[in-house]
């Protein structure tokens, strides 16, 4: 094959003209920007107890897991975390993956062992969309956050085993799915409900147990929950929580579990310590609630109407992809990190800044960051 590099350069040029070029920006360990871009919602990633637990496991186990979970990668630390996170989320069993992305791929594909139809929310995360694609099953995309539309789709396929796939708190705009109504729709029609709870765990529900728990659905036999360990828990990895037969199915058949090197024990131990802190982090959740009100008031008064976030994610529309990039860059130059979301990350084709609230940011720095965002607006 000749000319393939030239073809890639042409594609790169097309992306650049559309304002869709992306760049890696390595940050130093002593980076002092105000972080409203990362997902460390509770500010636990550098908590002394978390760091100490990770350091202790690092000394005990070494740097990596040294193999896949079914070979040498499963440690006592993995088993302890899985038991505790299952209880935390209200399910009988849980399985830890090396990333939330891989957990979602496995969960969606695993559900299609018994389901011929997938109904997927239009605003679902890329990992859920890719899970639908690799499953090989028919996928119908439902209008965003519309249980009535989901019911109509399921009714159009009577007797066909189905799984409905959604997020609890959607990762782009931060709005909350109506999980209770959605479960009424699925349960009355014999369908499964698979919920990515990544942006709700640690923030919503009793003790931060997530959006599924907040909706009263924890432990339901027709519900599957996935989540990352990299947001409120401040670490890395992903988890699937579900009835035990489904977890057993993933252990036996889940390709992203079987063939992937396990999450390092040091990370597992650090996440486990963060989980203990999360249960008693009502004070940090109160900070997030206060800041959600603060950011909505400040931006709305400045002429940028935003919806109040259901958890700790909200978006501010930008005029276009180039304007969003420039806005984020200007904020960064003034010491404030914000997310910049452009197509294809935004399913509606518009561009926006995404702000993530962090309970670890001091009050004065947070207020200053809001001023910078307003002042740098295009």
CSV table of C-alpha atoms in Angstrom, one decimal:
chain,number,residue,atom,x,y,z
A,1,UNK,CA,0.0,0.0,0.0
A,2,UNK,CA,1.4,3.3,-1.1
A,3,UNK,CA,0.4,6.8,-0.3
A,4,UNK,CA,-1.3,6.0,3.0
A,5,UNK,CA,0.6,8.6,5.0
A,6,UNK,CA,-0.4,11.2,2.5
A,7,UNK,CA,-4.0,10.1,2.8
A,8,UNK,CA,-3.8,10.5,6.6
A,9,UNK,CA,-2.3,14.0,6.1
A,10,UNK,CA,-5.3,14.9,4.0
A,11,UNK,CA,-7.7,13.7,6.6
A,12,UNK,CA,-5.8,15.6,9.2
A,13,UNK,CA,-6.1,18.8,7.1
A,14,UNK,CA,-9.8,18.3,6.8
A,15,UNK,CA,-10.1,18.0,10.6
A,16,UNK,CA,-8.1,21.1,11.0
A,17,UNK,CA,-10.3,23.1,8.7
A,18,UNK,CA,-13.3,22.0,10.7
A,19,UNK,CA,-11.7,23.0,14.0
A,20,UNK,CA,-11.5,19.3,15.2
A,21,UNK,CA,-7.7,18.9,15.7
A,22,UNK,CA,-6.9,17.6,19.2
A,23,UNK,CA,-3.7,18.0,21.1
A,24,UNK,CA,-2.0,16.2,24.1
A,25,UNK,CA,-1.0,18.7,26.8
A,26,UNK,CA,1.1,16.9,29.4
A,27,UNK,CA,0.9,18.4,32.9
A,28,UNK,CA,3.7,18.4,35.5
A,29,UNK,CA,3.2,17.0,38.9
A,30,UNK,CA,3.3,20.5,40.4
A,31,UNK,CA,0.6,21.9,38.0
A,32,UNK,CA,-1.2,24.5,39.9
A,33,UNK,CA,-4.1,25.4,37.6
A,34,UNK,CA,-7.6,25.4,39.0
A,35,UNK,CA,-9.0,22.1,37.7
A,36,UNK,CA,-12.6,22.3,36.3
A,37,UNK,CA,-11.8,19.8,33.6
A,38,UNK,CA,-10.9,16.6,35.3
A,39,UNK,CA,-13.3,14.1,37.0
A,40,UNK,CA,-11.9,14.1,40.5
A,41,UNK,CA,-15.3,15.3,41.8
A,42,UNK,CA,-14.7,14.6,45.5
A,43,UNK,CA,-11.1,15.6,45.5
A,44,UNK,CA,-9.9,12.2,46.7
A,45,UNK,CA,-7.2,11.4,44.1
A,46,UNK,CA,-4.5,12.9,46.3
A,47,UNK,CA,-6.1,12.2,49.7
A,48,UNK,CA,-3.4,11.0,52.2
A,49,UNK,CA,-5.3,7.8,53.0
A,50,UNK,CA,-5.7,7.0,49.3
A,51,UNK,CA,-2.0,7.7,48.5
A,52,UNK,CA,-0.9,5.7,51.5
A,53,UNK,CA,-3.0,2.7,50.6
A,54,UNK,CA,-1.6,2.8,47.0
A,55,UNK,CA,1.9,3.1,48.3
A,56,UNK,CA,1.6,0.2,50.6
A,57,UNK,CA,0.2,-2.1,47.9
A,58,UNK,CA,2.9,-0.9,45.5
A,59,UNK,CA,5.5,-2.0,48.0
A,60,UNK,CA,3.7,-5.4,48.6
A,61,UNK,CA,2.8,-6.3,45.0
A,62,UNK,CA,5.2,-4.3,42.8
A,63,UNK,CA,4.3,-2.1,39.9
A,64,UNK,CA,1.9,-4.1,37.8
A,65,UNK,CA,-0.5,-7.0,38.1
A,66,UNK,CA,1.8,-9.1,35.9
A,67,UNK,CA,-0.9,-10.8,34.0
A,68,UNK,CA,-4.6,-11.0,33.1
A,69,UNK,CA,-7.1,-11.6,35.9
A,70,UNK,CA,-7.5,-15.3,35.0
A,71,UNK,CA,-3.7,-15.9,34.9
A,72,UNK,CA,-1.8,-14.1,37.6
A,73,UNK,CA,-3.5,-10.7,37.7
A,74,UNK,CA,-6.1,-11.3,40.4
A,75,UNK,CA,-4.9,-10.4,43.9
A,76,UNK,CA,-6.4,-10.2,47.3
A,77,UNK,CA,-6.8,-6.5,46.7
A,78,UNK,CA,-9.0,-7.1,43.7
A,79,UNK,CA,-11.2,-9.5,45.5
A,80,UNK,CA,-11.7,-7.2,48.5
A,81,UNK,CA,-12.5,-4.2,46.3
A,82,UNK,CA,-15.0,-6.3,44.2
A,83,UNK,CA,-16.8,-7.5,47.4
A,84,UNK,CA,-17.0,-4.0,48.8
A,85,UNK,CA,-18.0,-2.2,45.7
A,86,UNK,CA,-20.8,-4.7,45.1
A,87,UNK,CA,-22.2,-4.0,48.5
A,88,UNK,CA,-21.7,-0.3,48.0
A,89,UNK,CA,-23.7,-0.3,44.8
A,90,UNK,CA,-26.3,-2.7,46.2
A,91,UNK,CA,-25.7,-5.8,44.1
A,92,UNK,CA,-24.7,-9.4,44.8
A,93,UNK,CA,-21.6,-9.4,42.7
A,94,UNK,CA,-19.1,-7.1,40.9
A,95,UNK,CA,-16.2,-7.4,38.5
A,96,UNK,CA,-13.3,-5.0,38.2
A,97,UNK,CA,-11.8,-4.1,34.8
A,98,UNK,CA,-8.8,-2.1,33.9
A,99,UNK,CA,-10.9,0.8,32.5
A,100,UNK,CA,-14.5,1.9,32.5
A,101,UNK,CA,-14.4,1.8,28.7
A,102,UNK,CA,-13.6,-1.9,28.8
A,103,UNK,CA,-16.2,-2.5,31.4
A,104,UNK,CA,-18.9,-1.0,29.2
A,105,UNK,CA,-17.8,-3.0,26.2
A,106,UNK,CA,-18.0,-6.2,28.2
A,107,UNK,CA,-21.4,-5.4,29.8
A,108,UNK,CA,-23.2,-4.4,26.6
A,109,UNK,CA,-21.8,-7.4,24.7
A,110,UNK,CA,-22.5,-9.7,27.6
A,111,UNK,CA,-26.1,-8.7,27.8
A,112,UNK,CA,-26.6,-9.5,24.1
A,113,UNK,CA,-25.9,-13.2,24.9
A,114,UNK,CA,-29.6,-13.2,25.9
A,115,UNK,CA,-30.9,-10.1,24.1
A,116,UNK,CA,-31.4,-9.7,20.4
A,117,UNK,CA,-32.2,-6.0,20.4
A,118,UNK,CA,-30.4,-3.0,22.0
A,119,UNK,CA,-32.1,0.3,22.6
A,120,UNK,CA,-29.5,2.9,23.1
A,121,UNK,CA,-29.9,6.6,24.2
A,122,UNK,CA,-28.8,9.0,21.5
A,123,UNK,CA,-26.4,10.8,23.9
A,124,UNK,CA,-24.7,7.7,25.3
A,125,UNK,CA,-21.0,7.6,25.8
A,126,UNK,CA,-18.7,6.3,23.1
A,127,UNK,CA,-17.9,3.2,25.1
A,128,UNK,CA,-21.6,2.2,25.2
A,129,UNK,CA,-21.9,3.0,21.5
A,130,UNK,CA,-18.9,0.8,20.7
A,131,UNK,CA,-20.3,-1.9,22.9
A,132,UNK,CA,-23.5,-1.9,20.8
A,133,UNK,CA,-21.4,-2.0,17.6
A,134,UNK,CA,-19.2,-5.0,18.6
A,135,UNK,CA,-22.2,-6.9,19.9
A,136,UNK,CA,-23.4,-7.5,16.4
A,137,UNK,CA,-27.0,-7.1,17.5
A,138,UNK,CA,-29.6,-4.8,16.1
A,139,UNK,CA,-29.4,-1.4,17.8
A,140,UNK,CA,-32.1,1.2,17.7
A,141,UNK,CA,-31.1,4.7,18.9
A,142,UNK,CA,-33.7,6.3,21.1
A,143,UNK,CA,-34.3,10.0,21.4
A,144,UNK,CA,-32.3,11.4,24.3
A,145,UNK,CA,-33.7,10.8,27.8
A,146,UNK,CA,-37.2,9.9,26.5
A,147,UNK,CA,-38.7,6.8,28.3
A,148,UNK,CA,-41.9,7.2,26.2
A,149,UNK,CA,-39.8,6.8,23.0
A,150,UNK,CA,-38.1,3.7,24.5
A,151,UNK,CA,-41.5,2.2,25.3
A,152,UNK,CA,-42.6,2.8,21.7
A,153,UNK,CA,-39.5,1.1,20.3
A,154,UNK,CA,-39.9,-1.9,22.6
A,155,UNK,CA,-43.6,-2.2,21.7
A,156,UNK,CA,-42.6,-2.3,18.0
A,157,UNK,CA,-40.6,-5.5,18.7
A,158,UNK,CA,-42.9,-7.6,20.8
A,159,UNK,CA,-41.5,-10.8,22.2
A,160,UNK,CA,-37.9,-9.8,21.2
A,161,UNK,CA,-35.5,-10.0,24.2
A,162,UNK,CA,-34.0,-6.5,24.6
A,163,UNK,CA,-31.6,-4.5,26.7
A,164,UNK,CA,-32.0,-0.7,27.1
A,165,UNK,CA,-28.7,1.1,27.5
A,166,UNK,CA,-28.4,4.5,29.1
A,167,UNK,CA,-26.2,6.7,31.3
A,168,UNK,CA,-27.6,7.9,34.7
A,169,UNK,CA,-25.8,11.3,34.5
A,170,UNK,CA,-25.0,12.0,30.9
A,171,UNK,CA,-21.3,12.8,30.4
A,172,UNK,CA,-21.6,15.7,28.0
A,173,UNK,CA,-24.4,17.9,29.5
A,174,UNK,CA,-24.7,16.4,32.9
A,175,UNK,CA,-28.5,15.9,32.8
A,176,UNK,CA,-30.1,13.1,34.8
A,177,UNK,CA,-31.9,10.1,33.2
A,178,UNK,CA,-35.4,9.3,34.6
A,179,UNK,CA,-34.3,5.9,35.7
A,180,UNK,CA,-37.3,5.0,37.7
A,181,UNK,CA,-39.7,5.6,34.8
A,182,UNK,CA,-37.3,3.9,32.4
A,183,UNK,CA,-37.2,0.8,34.6
A,184,UNK,CA,-41.0,0.8,34.7
A,185,UNK,CA,-40.9,0.7,30.9
A,186,UNK,CA,-38.3,-2.1,30.7
A,187,UNK,CA,-39.6,-4.3,33.5
A,188,UNK,CA,-43.1,-4.2,32.2
A,189,UNK,CA,-41.9,-5.4,28.8
A,190,UNK,CA,-39.4,-8.0,30.0
A,191,UNK,CA,-36.3,-6.0,29.0
A,192,UNK,CA,-33.1,-5.5,30.8
A,193,UNK,CA,-31.8,-2.1,31.9
A,194,UNK,CA,-28.1,-1.4,31.7
A,195,UNK,CA,-27.0,1.9,33.3
A,196,UNK,CA,-23.6,3.5,33.1
A,197,UNK,CA,-23.4,5.2,36.5
A,198,UNK,CA,-20.0,6.7,36.0
A,199,UNK,CA,-20.8,10.3,36.7
A,200,UNK,CA,-23.2,9.6,39.6
A,201,UNK,CA,-21.3,7.2,41.8
A,202,UNK,CA,-19.9,9.1,44.7
A,203,UNK,CA,-22.3,12.0,44.3
A,204,UNK,CA,-25.9,10.8,44.1
A,205,UNK,CA,-27.7,8.3,46.2
A,206,UNK,CA,-27.3,7.2,49.8
A,207,UNK,CA,-23.6,7.5,50.8
A,208,UNK,CA,-22.8,8.3,47.2
A,209,UNK,CA,-24.0,4.9,45.9
A,210,UNK,CA,-25.0,6.4,42.6
A,211,UNK,CA,-27.9,7.2,40.4
A,212,UNK,CA,-29.3,3.7,40.3
A,213,UNK,CA,-29.4,3.6,44.1
A,214,UNK,CA,-31.0,7.1,44.2
A,215,UNK,CA,-33.7,5.8,41.9
A,216,UNK,CA,-34.4,2.8,44.2
A,217,UNK,CA,-33.2,0.3,41.6
A,218,UNK,CA,-30.1,-1.1,43.4
A,219,UNK,CA,-30.0,-4.9,43.3
A,220,UNK,CA,-33.0,-5.3,40.9
A,221,UNK,CA,-32.6,-8.6,39.1
A,222,UNK,CA,-33.2,-7.0,35.7
A,223,UNK,CA,-30.7,-4.1,36.1
A,224,UNK,CA,-26.9,-4.1,35.3
A,225,UNK,CA,-24.7,-1.2,36.5
A,226,UNK,CA,-21.4,-0.1,35.2
A,227,UNK,CA,-19.1,2.6,36.5
A,228,UNK,CA,-15.6,3.9,36.4
A,229,UNK,CA,-13.2,4.0,39.3
A,230,UNK,CA,-11.5,7.1,37.9
A,231,UNK,CA,-14.0,9.9,38.7
A,232,UNK,CA,-15.3,10.3,42.2
A,233,UNK,CA,-13.0,7.5,43.4
A,234,UNK,CA,-10.0,9.3,42.0
A,235,UNK,CA,-8.2,6.3,40.6
A,236,UNK,CA,-8.5,4.2,37.4
A,237,UNK,CA,-10.4,1.2,36.2
A,238,UNK,CA,-14.0,0.2,35.8
A,239,UNK,CA,-16.6,-2.1,37.3
A,240,UNK,CA,-19.7,-4.0,36.4
A,241,UNK,CA,-22.2,-4.8,39.2
A,242,UNK,CA,-25.0,-7.2,38.6
A,243,UNK,CA,-26.7,-10.4,39.7
A,244,UNK,CA,-24.0,-13.2,40.1
A,245,UNK,CA,-24.9,-15.2,37.0
A,246,UNK,CA,-24.2,-12.2,34.8
A,247,UNK,CA,-20.8,-11.6,36.5
A,248,UNK,CA,-20.0,-15.3,36.0
A,249,UNK,CA,-20.9,-14.9,32.3
A,250,UNK,CA,-18.5,-12.0,32.0
A,251,UNK,CA,-15.7,-14.0,33.7
A,252,UNK,CA,-16.2,-16.9,31.3
A,253,UNK,CA,-16.8,-14.9,28.1
A,254,UNK,CA,-15.9,-11.2,28.5
A,255,UNK,CA,-13.1,-10.6,26.0
A,256,UNK,CA,-12.1,-7.3,27.5
A,257,UNK,CA,-11.8,-9.1,30.9
A,258,UNK,CA,-10.2,-12.3,29.8
A,259,UNK,CA,-7.5,-10.9,27.5
A,260,UNK,CA,-6.6,-7.7,29.3
A,261,UNK,CA,-3.8,-7.3,31.9
A,262,UNK,CA,-5.4,-6.6,35.3
A,263,UNK,CA,-5.6,-3.3,37.0
A,264,UNK,CA,-2.4,-2.8,39.1
A,265,UNK,CA,-2.9,-3.7,42.7
A,266,UNK,CA,-1.6,-0.3,43.9
A,267,UNK,CA,-4.5,1.4,42.0
A,268,UNK,CA,-7.0,-1.1,43.3
A,269,UNK,CA,-5.9,-0.5,46.9
A,270,UNK,CA,-6.0,3.3,46.4
A,271,UNK,CA,-9.5,3.1,44.9
A,272,UNK,CA,-10.6,0.9,47.8
A,273,UNK,CA,-9.4,3.5,50.3
A,274,UNK,CA,-11.3,6.2,48.3
A,275,UNK,CA,-14.4,4.0,48.5
A,276,UNK,CA,-14.3,4.0,52.3
A,277,UNK,CA,-13.9,7.8,52.3
A,278,UNK,CA,-16.8,8.2,49.8
A,279,UNK,CA,-19.3,6.6,52.1
A,280,UNK,CA,-18.7,9.4,54.7
A,281,UNK,CA,-18.2,12.2,52.2
A,282,UNK,CA,-21.5,14.1,52.8
A,283,UNK,CA,-19.5,17.2,53.5
A,284,UNK,CA,-17.8,17.1,50.1
A,285,UNK,CA,-21.1,16.3,48.4
A,286,UNK,CA,-22.6,19.4,50.1
A,287,UNK,CA,-19.7,21.5,48.6
A,288,UNK,CA,-20.6,20.2,45.2
A,289,UNK,CA,-24.2,21.1,45.7
A,290,UNK,CA,-23.3,24.6,46.7
A,291,UNK,CA,-21.0,25.0,43.8
A,292,UNK,CA,-23.5,23.8,41.3
A,293,UNK,CA,-25.8,26.7,42.5
A,294,UNK,CA,-22.9,29.1,42.4
A,295,UNK,CA,-21.8,28.3,38.8
A,296,UNK,CA,-25.4,28.4,37.5
A,297,UNK,CA,-26.0,31.8,39.1
A,298,UNK,CA,-22.6,33.3,37.9
A,299,UNK,CA,-22.9,32.1,34.3
A,300,UNK,CA,-26.6,32.9,33.9
A,301,UNK,CA,-26.0,36.4,35.2
A,302,UNK,CA,-23.2,36.8,32.6
A,303,UNK,CA,-25.6,35.8,29.8
A,304,UNK,CA,-24.7,32.2,29.5
A,305,UNK,CA,-27.8,30.3,30.6
A,306,UNK,CA,-26.9,26.8,31.8
A,307,UNK,CA,-29.0,24.0,33.3
A,308,UNK,CA,-28.4,23.2,36.9
A,309,UNK,CA,-26.3,20.0,36.9
A,310,UNK,CA,-27.8,16.8,38.3
A,311,UNK,CA,-24.4,15.9,39.7
A,312,UNK,CA,-21.1,17.6,39.0
A,313,UNK,CA,-21.0,18.0,35.2
A,314,UNK,CA,-22.4,20.9,33.2
A,315,UNK,CA,-21.9,22.4,29.8
A,316,UNK,CA,-21.7,26.0,28.3
A,317,UNK,CA,-22.5,26.3,24.6
A,318,UNK,CA,-19.8,27.9,22.4
A,319,UNK,CA,-20.5,29.5,19.0
A,320,UNK,CA,-18.5,26.8,17.2
A,321,UNK,CA,-15.5,24.4,17.5
A,322,UNK,CA,-12.8,27.0,16.9
A,323,UNK,CA,-14.4,29.4,19.5
A,324,UNK,CA,-14.6,26.5,22.0
A,325,UNK,CA,-10.9,25.7,21.5
A,326,UNK,CA,-9.9,29.4,21.8
A,327,UNK,CA,-12.1,29.8,24.9
A,328,UNK,CA,-10.6,26.8,26.7
A,329,UNK,CA,-7.1,27.9,25.7
A,330,UNK,CA,-7.6,31.4,27.0
A,331,UNK,CA,-8.9,30.0,30.3
A,332,UNK,CA,-5.9,27.7,30.5
A,333,UNK,CA,-3.5,30.6,29.9
A,334,UNK,CA,-5.0,32.3,32.9
A,335,UNK,CA,-4.6,29.2,35.1
A,336,UNK,CA,-8.0,27.6,34.8
A,337,UNK,CA,-8.5,24.2,33.1
A,338,UNK,CA,-11.9,23.5,31.5
A,339,UNK,CA,-13.0,20.8,29.2
A,340,UNK,CA,-13.6,21.5,25.5
A,341,UNK,CA,-16.1,19.2,23.8
A,342,UNK,CA,-16.6,19.2,20.0
A,343,UNK,CA,-18.0,16.8,17.5
A,344,UNK,CA,-17.9,13.8,17.5
A,345,UNK,CA,-17.8,13.9,21.3
A,346,UNK,CA,-21.0,16.0,21.3
A,347,UNK,CA,-23.9,14.0,19.8
A,348,UNK,CA,-25.9,17.1,18.8
A,349,UNK,CA,-23.1,18.5,16.6
A,350,UNK,CA,-22.6,21.6,18.7
A,351,UNK,CA,-19.5,22.6,20.7
A,352,UNK,CA,-19.3,23.6,24.3
A,353,UNK,CA,-17.1,23.9,27.3
A,354,UNK,CA,-17.7,21.2,29.9
A,355,UNK,CA,-17.1,22.2,33.5
A,356,UNK,CA,-16.6,19.6,36.2
A,357,UNK,CA,-17.0,20.5,39.8
A,358,UNK,CA,-14.3,19.5,42.3
A,359,UNK,CA,-14.8,19.6,46.0
A,360,UNK,CA,-11.0,19.8,46.5
A,361,UNK,CA,-10.7,23.2,44.9
A,362,UNK,CA,-10.6,26.0,47.5
A,363,UNK,CA,-13.5,28.4,47.5
A,364,UNK,CA,-11.6,31.4,46.5
A,365,UNK,CA,-10.0,29.6,43.6
A,366,UNK,CA,-13.3,28.3,42.4
A,367,UNK,CA,-14.9,31.8,42.4
A,368,UNK,CA,-11.9,33.1,40.5
A,369,UNK,CA,-12.2,30.4,38.0
A,370,UNK,CA,-15.8,31.3,37.2
A,371,UNK,CA,-14.7,34.9,36.7
A,372,UNK,CA,-12.0,33.8,34.3
A,373,UNK,CA,-14.5,31.7,32.3
A,374,UNK,CA,-16.8,34.6,31.9
A,375,UNK,CA,-14.0,37.1,31.0
A,376,UNK,CA,-12.5,34.7,28.4
A,377,UNK,CA,-15.8,34.0,26.7
A,378,UNK,CA,-15.8,34.6,22.9
